[in-house]
Amino acid sequence: MVWVARFKELPLALRVLFLASFVNRAGMFVFPLLAVYLVRGKDLSPGEAGLLISIGSTGLLVGSLLSGPLCDLRGRRTALLSALLLNAVGYLGLALLDGAPWTYAALLFVALVGMGMFSPASNTLVADLTTPEQRPFAYTISYVGNNLGMGVGPLLGGVAAAYSYHVMFAGNILAGLLCAAMITLWVPRDRRSKGANSLKKSGSSVDKGGRFGALGHHHVLLLVLVSFFYVVPLIGLEYALPLAVTTVLHDSAGLVGAVYTINSVVVVSLGLLMEKHMRGYGTKTLLMVAGLLWTLGLAVIVFGFSLPALLLSTVVWTLGEIIVSVVVPTYVADHVDERRVGSFMALNGFVLGLARLVVPVGLGVLWTAHGHRPVFVTLLLAPLVGMAGFALLRIRPSAALKTSDPEPQAAPANT
């Protein structure tokens, strides 16, 4: 298979990183079952559990913000290992300590700081070790692997929790430590001078004189910030779909799992195929297509609200999710000076964490006051705002397109 050959062409460190990321995601037994653990395992009320999870989830934002400076000061591998160890320490405390409710929020905060740090550091390492031509494929592999792990993790976590909450925590911690061992053994320390030279040779749009100041990155900053409007429906659906299925359609909560299963199946089965067809299209075009897919998917829910509509919608908007998840980190890697890649990848993670913090609260207030329909209409409007923002931005060509355009004689090699 072609994608297998392309995978083997990636550096060994990245292949190990992708495997470690899959193991880490598959071992995330605790996070999906936190509310159940706090209510049944710690005898808290559902309201108390929700409040503690909200407070602890601010760790995702802090972790995203810390990831960039730590990558820049101590290196990408150190940031990855720190993320895994913080996550393990936080969950170990949650499993063993029996204290006041605020201690659970504090320990969850520590664990989620680690979770928030991992993805930006991983994306930064991918940027370091790939050429512009390899980056879309590498980010696609990373995204597919993470989703495959997230599909397996809750299932394994549910089985472990049914046996013992301590087994659930132990599995999560051991998976993280296994990933840390893999990264320690096979992911090298940063070699910045070599990475900088590879950026120049590969045709990155970064200023070759190394004087690419912060103002020169404003187009990247704006692109990452506008992508917030594509993240809003993703996080909003995590909140709204379970409520819609159980309280509006009065169907079984088990059907909520079908939505996430469809999402994972689409990502795993179509992610690599979509990456192949994305090659040759500009960033703005791909982002506009992603917005259109998000809009169409949400329109199916708004104008045909039913269980089949929810399931069909998931297929459509997942395609948009795939595009954004590949295009945004690729654009950052292509257009940001090596010294600032970690910070911009962290900003991308911060956008996701911010959405997780504010979107459920806002939609909850809207649902309580006006019912479910305005919630889904609001989610429909979000990608339209994002499309308008991207249409107005001056988005630069990708590095891969820039390096291939001046050499038409090399085109047959891509066939």
Short mmCIF file of C-alpha atoms in Angstrom, two decimals:
data_model
loop_
_atom_site.label_atom_id
_atom_site.label_comp_id
_atom_site.label_asym_id
_atom_site.label_seq_id
_atom_site.Cartn_x
_atom_site.Cartn_y
_atom_site.Cartn_z
CA MET A 1 0.00 0.00 0.00
CA VAL A 2 1.21 3.51 -0.85
CA TRP A 3 0.56 4.92 2.62
CA VAL A 4 2.66 2.15 4.19
CA ALA A 5 5.61 3.13 2.00
CA ARG A 6 5.12 6.79 2.91
CA PHE A 7 4.92 5.88 6.58
CA LYS A 8 8.25 4.02 6.36
CA GLU A 9 9.84 7.12 4.83
CA LEU A 10 9.13 9.11 7.99
CA PRO A 11 11.91 9.31 10.62
CA LEU A 12 11.96 6.49 13.18
CA ALA A 13 11.38 9.01 15.97
CA LEU A 14 8.04 10.04 14.42
CA ARG A 15 6.91 6.48 13.86
CA VAL A 16 7.60 5.78 17.52
CA LEU A 17 5.83 9.02 18.52
CA PHE A 18 2.71 8.03 16.56
CA LEU A 19 2.68 4.59 18.18
CA ALA A 20 3.20 6.14 21.61
CA SER A 21 0.38 8.62 20.98
CA PHE A 22 -1.96 5.77 20.03
CA VAL A 23 -1.04 3.83 23.17
CA ASN A 24 -1.48 6.96 25.27
CA ARG A 25 -4.93 7.67 23.79
CA ALA A 26 -6.02 4.04 24.06
CA GLY A 27 -4.88 4.11 27.70
CA MET A 28 -6.95 7.17 28.58
CA PHE A 29 -9.35 5.15 30.68
CA VAL A 30 -10.00 7.79 33.32
CA PHE A 31 -11.01 11.00 31.55
CA PRO A 32 -14.25 9.72 29.91
CA LEU A 33 -15.36 8.16 33.22
CA LEU A 34 -14.34 10.92 35.64
CA ALA A 35 -17.89 11.96 36.49
CA VAL A 36 -18.87 8.35 37.20
CA TYR A 37 -15.79 7.85 39.40
CA LEU A 38 -16.37 11.01 41.44
CA VAL A 39 -20.05 10.22 41.98
CA ARG A 40 -19.79 6.49 42.67
CA GLY A 41 -16.23 6.20 43.88
CA LYS A 42 -15.99 9.36 45.97
CA ASP A 43 -19.69 9.79 46.90
CA LEU A 44 -20.01 13.29 45.43
CA SER A 45 -23.24 14.64 43.99
CA PRO A 46 -23.51 15.03 40.20
CA GLY A 47 -23.43 18.80 40.67
CA GLU A 48 -20.26 18.65 42.76
CA ALA A 49 -18.63 16.31 40.26
CA GLY A 50 -19.47 18.63 37.36
CA LEU A 51 -18.08 21.65 39.18
CA LEU A 52 -14.84 19.87 40.10
CA ILE A 53 -14.36 18.63 36.54
CA SER A 54 -14.92 22.16 35.19
CA ILE A 55 -12.35 23.58 37.62
CA GLY A 56 -9.86 20.81 36.93
CA SER A 57 -10.32 21.22 33.18
CA THR A 58 -8.66 24.62 33.34
CA GLY A 59 -5.52 22.49 33.47
CA LEU A 60 -5.97 21.87 29.74
CA LEU A 61 -5.61 25.61 29.10
CA VAL A 62 -2.60 25.94 31.40
CA GLY A 63 -0.96 22.88 29.84
CA SER A 64 -1.40 24.31 26.35
CA LEU A 65 0.18 27.60 27.42
CA LEU A 66 3.10 25.87 29.16
CA SER A 67 3.83 23.52 26.27
CA GLY A 68 5.25 26.18 23.94
CA PRO A 69 7.74 27.77 26.37
CA LEU A 70 8.81 24.33 27.65
CA CYS A 71 9.38 23.10 24.08
CA ASP A 72 11.48 26.19 23.35
CA LEU A 73 13.47 26.20 26.60
CA ARG A 74 13.97 22.51 27.34
CA GLY A 75 13.17 20.75 24.09
CA ARG A 76 10.33 18.80 22.52
CA ARG A 77 11.20 15.46 24.13
CA THR A 78 11.35 16.99 27.59
CA ALA A 79 7.92 18.56 27.06
CA LEU A 80 6.45 15.22 25.98
CA LEU A 81 7.93 13.36 28.95
CA SER A 82 6.83 16.08 31.38
CA ALA A 83 3.29 15.88 30.01
CA LEU A 84 3.10 12.11 30.51
CA LEU A 85 4.59 12.24 34.01
CA LEU A 86 2.29 15.04 35.18
CA ASN A 87 -0.71 13.11 33.89
CA ALA A 88 0.44 9.97 35.75
CA VAL A 89 1.10 11.86 39.01
CA GLY A 90 -2.33 13.55 38.94
CA TYR A 91 -4.22 10.33 38.30
CA LEU A 92 -2.17 8.44 40.90
CA GLY A 93 -3.27 11.01 43.47
CA LEU A 94 -6.91 10.73 42.39
CA ALA A 95 -6.76 6.96 42.72
CA LEU A 96 -5.08 6.80 46.13
CA LEU A 97 -5.95 9.92 48.11
CA ASP A 98 -9.21 10.30 50.01
CA GLY A 99 -9.52 13.95 50.97
CA ALA A 100 -11.65 17.05 50.67
CA PRO A 101 -13.40 17.67 47.31
CA TRP A 102 -11.00 20.51 46.45
CA THR A 103 -8.10 18.05 46.50
CA TYR A 104 -9.73 16.11 43.66
CA ALA A 105 -9.99 19.31 41.60
CA ALA A 106 -6.31 20.08 42.30
CA LEU A 107 -5.16 16.58 41.33
CA LEU A 108 -7.33 16.61 38.21
CA PHE A 109 -5.82 20.01 37.34
CA VAL A 110 -2.31 18.48 37.50
CA ALA A 111 -3.34 15.50 35.35
CA LEU A 112 -4.98 17.72 32.72
CA VAL A 113 -2.02 20.11 32.59
CA GLY A 114 -0.11 17.08 31.36
CA MET A 115 -2.85 16.17 28.90
CA GLY A 116 -2.92 19.74 27.57
CA MET A 117 0.86 19.80 27.08
CA PHE A 118 1.16 16.59 25.06
CA SER A 119 -0.55 17.43 21.77
CA PRO A 120 1.18 20.79 21.09
CA ALA A 121 4.59 19.24 21.88
CA SER A 122 3.80 16.30 19.60
CA ASN A 123 2.73 18.60 16.75
CA THR A 124 5.90 20.65 17.23
CA LEU A 125 8.09 17.55 16.95
CA VAL A 126 6.29 16.56 13.75
CA ALA A 127 7.05 20.02 12.35
CA ASP A 128 10.72 19.62 13.28
CA LEU A 129 11.25 16.21 11.70
CA THR A 130 9.27 16.45 8.44
CA THR A 131 9.66 18.22 5.14
CA PRO A 132 6.75 20.35 3.86
CA GLU A 133 5.80 17.54 1.47
CA GLN A 134 5.57 15.03 4.35
CA ARG A 135 3.71 17.21 6.86
CA PRO A 136 0.08 16.77 5.73
CA PHE A 137 0.56 13.00 5.67
CA ALA A 138 2.32 12.99 9.05
CA TYR A 139 -0.40 15.07 10.71
CA THR A 140 -3.05 12.84 9.14
CA ILE A 141 -1.38 9.71 10.53
CA SER A 142 -1.16 11.37 13.94
CA TYR A 143 -4.83 12.37 13.86
CA VAL A 144 -6.03 8.96 12.67
CA GLY A 145 -3.95 7.20 15.34
CA ASN A 146 -5.27 9.46 18.09
CA ASN A 147 -8.87 8.87 17.02
CA LEU A 148 -8.33 5.14 16.82
CA GLY A 149 -6.94 5.25 20.34
CA MET A 150 -9.87 7.36 21.56
CA GLY A 151 -12.24 4.81 20.07
CA VAL A 152 -10.56 1.96 21.93
CA GLY A 153 -9.87 3.79 25.22
CA PRO A 154 -13.41 4.33 26.56
CA LEU A 155 -14.31 0.72 25.78
CA LEU A 156 -11.29 -0.62 27.67
CA GLY A 157 -11.86 1.91 30.45
CA GLY A 158 -15.45 0.78 30.89
CA VAL A 159 -14.35 -2.84 31.21
CA ALA A 160 -11.63 -1.88 33.72
CA ALA A 161 -13.98 0.32 35.76
CA ALA A 162 -16.57 -2.47 35.93
CA TYR A 163 -13.91 -4.61 37.60
CA SER A 164 -12.27 -1.95 39.76
CA TYR A 165 -11.63 1.79 39.64
CA HIS A 166 -8.08 1.08 40.78
CA VAL A 167 -7.57 -1.12 37.70
CA MET A 168 -8.90 1.74 35.55
CA PHE A 169 -6.40 4.21 37.02
CA ALA A 170 -3.55 1.68 36.92
CA GLY A 171 -4.16 1.02 33.23
CA ASN A 172 -4.12 4.74 32.43
CA ILE A 173 -0.91 5.34 34.42
CA LEU A 174 0.90 2.30 32.98
CA ALA A 175 0.01 3.30 29.42
CA GLY A 176 1.45 6.77 30.04
CA LEU A 177 4.65 5.36 31.54
CA LEU A 178 5.01 2.95 28.61
CA CYS A 179 4.77 5.91 26.23
CA ALA A 180 7.36 7.81 28.26
CA ALA A 181 9.73 4.84 28.01
CA MET A 182 9.24 4.61 24.23
CA ILE A 183 9.89 8.33 23.79
CA THR A 184 12.98 8.19 26.04
CA LEU A 185 14.47 5.32 24.05
CA TRP A 186 13.69 6.33 20.46
CA VAL A 187 12.94 10.04 20.27
CA PRO A 188 16.24 11.99 20.21
CA ARG A 189 16.93 15.25 21.97
CA ASP A 190 16.34 18.35 19.88
CA ARG A 191 18.95 19.20 17.30
CA ARG A 192 17.98 22.77 16.61
CA SER A 193 20.72 23.78 14.21
CA LYS A 194 20.02 20.79 12.02
CA GLY A 195 16.29 21.45 12.15
CA ALA A 196 16.79 25.05 11.15
CA ASN A 197 18.89 24.03 8.18
CA SER A 198 16.30 21.51 7.08
CA LEU A 199 13.63 24.19 7.17
CA LYS A 200 15.62 26.37 4.82
CA LYS A 201 16.41 23.52 2.46
CA SER A 202 12.82 22.30 2.35
CA GLY A 203 11.44 25.58 1.10
CA SER A 204 9.68 26.87 4.18
CA SER A 205 8.37 30.40 3.89
CA VAL A 206 10.24 31.38 7.05
CA ASP A 207 12.65 34.24 6.49
CA LYS A 208 16.06 32.74 5.72
CA GLY A 209 17.85 35.45 7.60
CA GLY A 210 16.30 34.29 10.85
CA ARG A 211 14.87 37.77 11.52
CA PHE A 212 11.23 36.72 11.11
CA GLY A 213 9.69 38.77 13.95
CA ALA A 214 6.41 38.25 15.75
CA LEU A 215 4.61 40.73 13.50
CA GLY A 216 5.59 38.62 10.50
CA HIS A 217 3.56 35.76 11.92
CA HIS A 218 0.31 37.69 12.19
CA HIS A 219 -1.31 35.70 9.36
CA VAL A 220 -0.60 32.48 11.27
CA LEU A 221 -1.91 33.99 14.50
CA LEU A 222 -5.13 35.08 12.82
CA LEU A 223 -5.63 31.72 11.12
CA VAL A 224 -5.29 29.85 14.43
CA LEU A 225 -7.64 32.26 16.21
CA VAL A 226 -10.30 32.08 13.47
CA SER A 227 -10.13 28.27 13.62
CA PHE A 228 -11.88 28.68 17.01
CA PHE A 229 -15.16 28.93 15.06
CA TYR A 230 -14.55 25.44 13.64
CA VAL A 231 -13.74 24.09 17.10
CA VAL A 232 -16.95 25.51 18.62
CA PRO A 233 -19.30 23.03 16.86
CA LEU A 234 -17.00 20.11 17.70
CA ILE A 235 -17.06 20.86 21.44
CA GLY A 236 -20.68 21.98 21.27
CA LEU A 237 -21.78 18.66 19.81
CA GLU A 238 -19.94 16.81 22.60
CA TYR A 239 -22.25 18.65 25.00
CA ALA A 240 -25.47 18.82 22.98
CA LEU A 241 -25.71 15.45 21.26
CA PRO A 242 -25.98 13.29 24.43
CA LEU A 243 -28.65 15.63 25.79
CA ALA A 244 -30.51 15.68 22.48
CA VAL A 245 -30.56 11.90 22.20
CA THR A 246 -31.66 11.25 25.77
CA THR A 247 -33.91 14.21 26.69
CA VAL A 248 -35.36 15.40 23.37
CA LEU A 249 -35.54 12.23 21.28
CA HIS A 250 -35.97 10.06 24.42
CA ASP A 251 -33.71 7.35 23.06
CA SER A 252 -31.24 5.19 24.93
CA ALA A 253 -27.97 6.72 26.12
CA GLY A 254 -26.29 3.78 24.40
CA LEU A 255 -27.05 5.44 21.07
CA VAL A 256 -24.75 8.31 22.03
CA GLY A 257 -21.89 5.83 21.68
CA ALA A 258 -23.00 5.16 18.11
CA VAL A 259 -22.32 8.79 17.23
CA TYR A 260 -18.74 8.57 18.53
CA THR A 261 -18.26 5.20 16.83
CA ILE A 262 -19.32 6.69 13.49
CA ASN A 263 -16.96 9.60 14.04
CA SER A 264 -14.00 7.28 14.73
CA VAL A 265 -14.86 4.97 11.81
CA VAL A 266 -14.99 7.90 9.37
CA VAL A 267 -11.68 9.31 10.62
CA VAL A 268 -9.87 5.96 10.49
CA SER A 269 -11.34 4.80 7.17
CA LEU A 270 -11.30 8.07 5.23
CA GLY A 271 -8.55 10.14 6.85
CA LEU A 272 -5.69 8.88 4.68
CA LEU A 273 -7.85 8.88 1.54
CA MET A 274 -8.81 12.50 2.14
CA GLU A 275 -5.17 13.50 2.71
CA LYS A 276 -4.33 12.07 -0.70
CA HIS A 277 -7.02 14.19 -2.38
CA MET A 278 -6.11 17.30 -0.36
CA ARG A 279 -2.68 17.49 -1.96
CA GLY A 280 -2.42 20.25 -4.52
CA TYR A 281 -5.13 22.45 -2.97
CA GLY A 282 -4.34 25.67 -1.14
CA THR A 283 -4.91 26.24 2.55
CA LYS A 284 -7.75 28.72 2.06
CA THR A 285 -9.60 26.39 -0.31
CA LEU A 286 -9.32 23.49 2.13
CA LEU A 287 -10.49 25.60 5.07
CA MET A 288 -13.49 26.85 3.11
CA VAL A 289 -14.39 23.27 2.14
CA ALA A 290 -14.08 22.25 5.78
CA GLY A 291 -16.43 25.06 6.81
CA LEU A 292 -18.91 24.01 4.15
CA LEU A 293 -18.87 20.42 5.40
CA TRP A 294 -19.40 21.60 8.98
CA THR A 295 -22.27 23.80 7.83
CA LEU A 296 -23.95 21.04 5.81
CA GLY A 297 -23.60 18.57 8.66
CA LEU A 298 -25.16 20.93 11.18
CA ALA A 299 -27.88 21.97 8.73
CA VAL A 300 -29.00 18.32 8.58
CA ILE A 301 -29.61 18.47 12.35
CA VAL A 302 -31.30 21.89 12.37
CA PHE A 303 -33.69 21.21 9.50
CA GLY A 304 -34.30 17.49 10.00
CA PHE A 305 -33.94 16.90 13.71
CA SER A 306 -34.14 13.14 14.31
CA LEU A 307 -31.86 10.27 15.27
CA PRO A 308 -31.09 9.37 11.60
CA ALA A 309 -30.27 13.05 10.99
CA LEU A 310 -27.85 13.08 13.92
CA LEU A 311 -26.08 9.98 12.60
CA LEU A 312 -25.92 11.28 9.00
CA SER A 313 -24.72 14.65 10.26
CA THR A 314 -21.82 12.98 12.06
CA VAL A 315 -20.53 11.50 8.80
CA VAL A 316 -20.60 14.89 7.07
CA TRP A 317 -19.10 17.11 9.76
CA THR A 318 -16.38 14.57 10.56
CA LEU A 319 -15.00 15.15 7.06
CA GLY A 320 -14.66 18.84 7.89
CA GLU A 321 -13.05 17.97 11.21
CA ILE A 322 -10.40 15.87 9.43
CA ILE A 323 -9.46 18.71 7.08
CA VAL A 324 -9.07 21.30 9.84
CA SER A 325 -7.09 18.93 12.06
CA VAL A 326 -4.51 18.45 9.29
CA VAL A 327 -4.45 21.88 7.66
CA VAL A 328 -4.02 24.12 10.72
CA PRO A 329 -0.91 22.45 12.24
CA THR A 330 0.58 22.06 8.75
CA TYR A 331 0.17 25.79 8.10
CA VAL A 332 1.80 26.62 11.43
CA ALA A 333 4.74 24.29 10.70
CA ASP A 334 5.20 25.72 7.20
CA HIS A 335 5.09 29.41 8.08
CA VAL A 336 6.47 29.91 11.59
CA ASP A 337 10.12 30.33 12.49
CA GLU A 338 11.49 27.21 14.22
CA ARG A 339 12.03 29.15 17.43
CA ARG A 340 8.30 29.91 17.65
CA VAL A 341 6.71 26.72 16.32
CA GLY A 342 6.18 25.38 19.84
CA SER A 343 4.41 28.56 20.95
CA PHE A 344 2.06 28.57 17.97
CA MET A 345 1.27 24.86 18.36
CA ALA A 346 0.51 25.64 22.00
CA LEU A 347 -1.79 28.45 20.89
CA ASN A 348 -3.63 25.96 18.68
CA GLY A 349 -4.07 23.70 21.71
CA PHE A 350 -5.17 26.69 23.79
CA VAL A 351 -7.97 27.42 21.29
CA LEU A 352 -9.28 23.89 21.79
CA GLY A 353 -8.99 24.15 25.57
CA LEU A 354 -10.75 27.52 25.60
CA ALA A 355 -13.64 26.07 23.62
CA ARG A 356 -13.92 23.19 26.08
CA LEU A 357 -14.16 25.70 28.90
CA VAL A 358 -16.64 28.25 27.53
CA VAL A 359 -18.79 26.47 24.94
CA PRO A 360 -20.63 23.97 27.20
CA VAL A 361 -21.38 26.72 29.73
CA GLY A 362 -22.75 29.06 27.07
CA LEU A 363 -24.82 26.37 25.38
CA GLY A 364 -26.12 25.20 28.73
CA VAL A 365 -27.47 28.66 29.52
CA LEU A 366 -29.02 28.89 26.05
CA TRP A 367 -30.61 25.42 26.29
CA THR A 368 -32.06 26.15 29.75
CA ALA A 369 -33.58 29.44 28.60
CA HIS A 370 -34.82 28.56 25.11
CA GLY A 371 -34.58 24.81 24.50
CA HIS A 372 -32.47 22.70 22.15
CA ARG A 373 -33.20 24.33 18.77
CA PRO A 374 -31.33 27.64 19.39
CA VAL A 375 -28.34 25.59 20.55
CA PHE A 376 -28.04 23.79 17.23
CA VAL A 377 -28.75 26.99 15.27
CA THR A 378 -25.87 28.64 17.15
CA LEU A 379 -23.60 25.73 16.28
CA LEU A 380 -24.67 26.08 12.63
CA LEU A 381 -23.72 29.78 12.63
CA ALA A 382 -20.23 29.17 14.07
CA PRO A 383 -18.63 27.62 10.93
CA LEU A 384 -20.32 30.29 8.78
CA VAL A 385 -18.52 32.93 10.85
CA GLY A 386 -15.31 30.94 10.46
CA MET A 387 -15.72 30.75 6.68
CA ALA A 388 -16.25 34.51 6.52
CA GLY A 389 -13.10 35.04 8.61
CA PHE A 390 -10.97 32.76 6.45
CA ALA A 391 -12.33 34.37 3.28
CA LEU A 392 -11.05 37.76 4.51
CA LEU A 393 -7.63 36.53 5.64
CA ARG A 394 -4.56 36.75 3.43
CA ILE A 395 -3.42 33.14 3.65
CA ARG A 396 -0.05 32.30 2.15
CA PRO A 397 0.62 29.28 -0.10
CA SER A 398 1.78 26.12 1.61
CA ALA A 399 5.49 25.39 1.52
CA ALA A 400 4.89 22.17 -0.41
CA LEU A 401 3.11 24.03 -3.21
CA LYS A 402 5.78 26.75 -3.31
CA THR A 403 8.59 24.25 -3.71
CA SER A 404 6.80 22.29 -6.41
CA ASP A 405 5.55 25.21 -8.53
CA PRO A 406 8.90 26.39 -9.94
CA GLU A 407 9.82 22.89 -11.10
CA PRO A 408 7.09 21.56 -13.43
CA GLN A 409 9.47 18.91 -14.74
CA ALA A 410 9.22 17.14 -11.37
CA ALA A 411 5.44 16.66 -11.69
CA PRO A 412 5.52 13.13 -13.21
CA ALA A 413 7.22 11.89 -10.03
CA ASN A 414 3.98 12.51 -8.11
CA THR A 415 1.89 10.26 -10.28
#
